[in-house]
Coordinates of C-alpha atoms in Angstrom, one line a residue:
Chain A
M261 CA -9.0 -4.2 -36.8
N262 CA -9.9 -3.1 -33.3
E263 CA -11.6 -6.3 -32.2
R264 CA -11.0 -6.8 -28.5
Q265 CA -8.0 -8.9 -27.8
K266 CA -9.0 -11.5 -25.2
N267 CA -5.6 -12.4 -23.8
F268 CA -2.3 -10.8 -24.5
F269 CA -0.2 -13.5 -22.8
I270 CA 1.5 -16.1 -24.9
E271 CA 3.3 -19.2 -23.3
G272 CA 6.9 -19.1 -24.3
A273 CA 8.6 -17.0 -27.0
I274 CA 6.6 -15.0 -29.6
S275 CA 7.3 -16.4 -33.0
E276 CA 8.4 -14.2 -35.9
I277 CA 5.8 -16.1 -38.1
Y278 CA 3.0 -15.0 -35.8
I279 CA 4.2 -11.4 -36.0
A280 CA 4.2 -11.6 -39.9
E281 CA 0.7 -13.1 -39.9
I282 CA -0.6 -10.1 -37.9
L283 CA 1.1 -7.7 -40.3
Q284 CA -0.4 -9.5 -43.3
K285 CA -3.9 -8.8 -42.0
Y286 CA -3.4 -5.1 -42.6
R287 CA -3.0 -5.5 -46.4
T288 CA -6.8 -4.9 -46.7
E289 CA -6.7 -2.0 -44.2
T290 CA -6.2 0.6 -46.9
K291 CA -7.0 3.6 -44.7
A292 CA -3.8 2.9 -42.7
G293 CA -0.7 4.9 -43.5
G294 CA 1.7 3.9 -40.8
H295 CA 2.5 1.0 -38.5
S296 CA 4.9 1.1 -35.6
I297 CA 6.3 -2.1 -34.0
F298 CA 8.3 -2.7 -30.9
L299 CA 9.9 -6.1 -30.3
G300 CA 11.4 -6.9 -26.9
Q301 CA 14.1 -9.5 -27.0
V302 CA 15.8 -11.5 -24.2
R303 CA 19.3 -10.0 -23.9
A304 CA 22.2 -12.2 -22.7
D305 CA 23.3 -9.8 -20.0
E306 CA 26.3 -10.6 -17.8
K307 CA 25.4 -11.0 -14.1
D308 CA 28.2 -11.7 -11.6
G309 CA 30.4 -13.2 -14.3
Q310 CA 27.6 -15.4 -15.5
E311 CA 25.6 -15.0 -18.7
V312 CA 21.8 -14.8 -18.8
Q313 CA 20.5 -17.8 -20.8
A314 CA 16.7 -17.1 -20.5
I315 CA 14.1 -15.1 -18.7
E316 CA 11.2 -16.8 -16.9
F317 CA 8.1 -14.5 -16.9
T318 CA 5.4 -14.7 -14.3
A319 CA 2.3 -12.5 -13.9
Y320 CA -0.6 -11.7 -11.6
Q321 CA -2.7 -12.7 -14.5
E322 CA -6.2 -11.5 -14.0
P323 CA -5.3 -8.0 -12.9
A324 CA -2.7 -7.8 -15.6
I325 CA -5.3 -8.7 -18.3
K326 CA -7.7 -6.1 -16.9
K327 CA -5.0 -3.4 -16.8
M328 CA -3.8 -4.2 -20.3
A329 CA -7.4 -3.9 -21.6
Q330 CA -7.7 -0.5 -20.0
I331 CA -4.3 0.7 -21.4
R332 CA -5.3 -0.6 -24.8
E333 CA -8.7 1.3 -24.9
E334 CA -7.0 4.5 -23.7
I335 CA -4.3 4.5 -26.2
I336 CA -6.6 3.6 -29.1
A337 CA -8.8 6.5 -28.2
K338 CA -6.0 9.0 -27.5
Y339 CA -4.2 8.4 -30.9
K340 CA -7.3 7.4 -32.9
L341 CA -5.6 4.1 -33.9
I342 CA -6.8 1.8 -36.6
G343 CA -5.3 -1.2 -34.8
L344 CA -3.4 -2.1 -31.7
H345 CA -2.0 -5.6 -30.9
V346 CA 0.1 -6.5 -27.9
Y347 CA 1.5 -9.8 -26.7
H348 CA 3.8 -10.6 -23.8
S349 CA 5.4 -13.9 -23.0
L350 CA 4.9 -16.0 -19.9
G351 CA 7.2 -18.8 -18.8
I352 CA 10.7 -19.4 -20.2
V353 CA 12.0 -17.3 -23.2
Q354 CA 15.6 -18.1 -24.3
K355 CA 18.2 -15.4 -25.1
G356 CA 17.7 -14.0 -28.6
E357 CA 13.9 -14.8 -28.6
I358 CA 11.1 -12.3 -28.6
C359 CA 9.2 -11.8 -25.4
L360 CA 7.2 -8.6 -26.2
F361 CA 5.4 -7.6 -29.4
A362 CA 3.7 -4.2 -29.5
F363 CA 2.0 -3.0 -32.7
T364 CA 0.1 0.1 -33.5
C365 CA -1.5 1.2 -36.8
A366 CA -2.8 4.7 -37.7
Q367 CA -3.5 6.9 -40.7
H368 CA -0.2 8.6 -40.2
R369 CA 3.3 7.8 -38.8
K370 CA 3.4 10.2 -35.9
P371 CA 0.3 8.8 -34.0
A372 CA 1.4 5.2 -34.8
M373 CA 5.0 5.8 -33.4
E374 CA 3.9 7.8 -30.3
A375 CA 1.2 5.3 -29.5
C376 CA 3.6 2.4 -29.7
S377 CA 6.1 4.2 -27.5
E378 CA 3.5 5.0 -24.9
L379 CA 2.1 1.5 -25.0
V380 CA 5.5 0.0 -24.2
E381 CA 6.3 2.5 -21.5
R382 CA 2.9 2.0 -19.8
L383 CA 2.9 -1.7 -19.9
K384 CA 6.4 -2.0 -18.4
K385 CA 5.4 0.4 -15.6
E386 CA 1.8 -0.7 -14.9
L387 CA 1.5 -4.5 -15.5
P388 CA 2.1 -6.9 -12.6
V389 CA 4.6 -9.0 -14.5
W390 CA 8.1 -10.1 -13.3
G391 CA 11.1 -11.5 -15.1
K392 CA 13.5 -13.9 -13.5
E393 CA 16.9 -14.0 -15.4
I394 CA 18.3 -17.5 -15.4
C395 CA 22.1 -17.8 -15.8
N396 CA 24.2 -20.6 -17.3
D397 CA 25.3 -21.8 -13.9
G398 CA 21.6 -22.1 -12.7
S399 CA 21.7 -19.0 -10.6
H400 CA 19.0 -16.4 -11.1
H401 CA 18.5 -12.6 -10.7
W402 CA 15.3 -10.7 -10.7
K403 CA 15.1 -8.3 -13.6
E404 CA 14.7 -4.6 -12.9
N405 CA 13.1 -2.2 -15.3
R406 CA 15.0 1.0 -15.9
Chain B
M13 CA -5.8 -16.9 4.9
R14 CA -3.9 -17.7 1.7
I15 CA -1.6 -15.1 0.2
R16 CA -0.3 -15.0 -3.4
I17 CA 3.4 -14.2 -3.7
F18 CA 5.1 -12.8 -6.8
G19 CA 8.5 -11.9 -8.2
N20 CA 11.6 -11.8 -5.9
L21 CA 9.4 -12.4 -2.9
T22 CA 9.0 -16.0 -4.0
D23 CA 12.7 -16.5 -3.1
I24 CA 11.9 -15.5 0.5
F25 CA 8.7 -17.5 0.8
G26 CA 10.1 -20.5 -1.2
A27 CA 6.7 -20.7 -3.0
D28 CA 4.2 -18.6 -4.9
N29 CA 1.6 -18.8 -2.1
Y30 CA 1.6 -18.8 1.6
T31 CA -1.1 -19.7 4.2
I32 CA -1.2 -17.8 7.5
E33 CA -3.8 -17.3 10.2
P34 CA -6.2 -14.4 9.4
A35 CA -5.0 -10.9 10.1
A36 CA -7.4 -8.0 10.8
T37 CA -5.5 -5.3 8.9
V38 CA -2.7 -4.9 6.4
S39 CA -0.2 -3.8 9.1
D40 CA -1.1 -6.8 11.3
L41 CA -0.5 -9.1 8.4
K42 CA 2.8 -7.4 7.5
E43 CA 3.9 -7.6 11.1
K44 CA 3.1 -11.4 11.3
L45 CA 4.9 -12.1 8.0
E46 CA 7.9 -10.0 9.0
Q47 CA 8.3 -12.0 12.2
I48 CA 8.4 -15.2 10.2
F49 CA 10.5 -13.8 7.3
P50 CA 12.6 -11.0 8.6
Q51 CA 14.1 -10.3 5.2
L52 CA 10.7 -8.9 4.1
R53 CA 11.6 -5.8 6.1
N54 CA 14.1 -4.9 3.5
C55 CA 11.8 -5.5 0.6
V56 CA 9.6 -3.0 -1.3
Y57 CA 6.2 -4.4 -2.1
L58 CA 2.5 -3.5 -2.5
T59 CA -0.1 -5.4 -0.6
I60 CA -3.2 -6.0 -2.8
V61 CA -6.5 -6.8 -1.1
N62 CA -9.3 -7.8 -3.6
D63 CA -7.6 -6.2 -6.6
E64 CA -6.9 -2.9 -4.8
A65 CA -3.6 -1.6 -3.4
A66 CA -4.2 -1.5 0.3
Q67 CA -2.9 0.9 2.9
E68 CA -1.5 -0.1 6.3
N69 CA -4.7 0.6 8.3
D70 CA -7.0 -1.1 5.8
S71 CA -8.9 -4.1 7.1
I72 CA -8.7 -7.5 5.4
P73 CA -12.1 -9.3 5.0
S74 CA -11.7 -13.0 5.9
D75 CA -12.5 -14.2 2.4
A76 CA -10.3 -11.6 0.7
E77 CA -7.7 -12.4 -2.0
V78 CA -4.4 -11.0 -0.8
A79 CA -1.3 -10.7 -2.9
L80 CA 2.2 -9.2 -2.3
L81 CA 3.6 -7.5 -5.4
P82 CA 7.2 -6.3 -5.6
P83 CA 8.2 -3.7 -8.3
Y84 CA 7.1 -4.9 -11.8
S85 CA 9.7 -6.0 -14.4
G86 CA 7.8 -7.1 -17.5
G87 CA 8.5 -6.2 -21.1

């Protein structure tokens, strides 16, 4: 299940069906004992009295893809994972839609959960990706990661 | 030279790229840009030269790919 993922960017929202299809592939992975999943969703925050309707994601793509490949290899090795999948949206994602899908699979729950957490923290910190929050009046704010 | 612009810096430049006469070093480039866009002085950003984060005194080859990256906010 650790075939190299070529690109982790997806144009627009990540569909729930796509997530289910990846999960289904693991039915035959009978050495696996635990999966951990993180889904990032666009939140309708209030900004200066306006509501966030969508986030537009942009990236410095080639370096982001290289960095993600490095993070992926390191986390798979560190936690001896059976599988790792990660997808991040580019372009417009509406409120309520999924913009990040991180999935880790291991023999036991602890490495799966710790790996998933580290994966999400690292990609938020290390990937050259930016989110522009677009409000209902057309104004925008640049997202800040906490 | 052509510079790639990202994140909130695109609001200042009004585009995701900007062309300027070649600069010898990173500090030369920043000085030129800050004269044209004084708001840049209040911004936090990394200057990337050919995929590497560059320091103020680093030189910029004439054919280099240069990018300005504000703090990341993906995920």
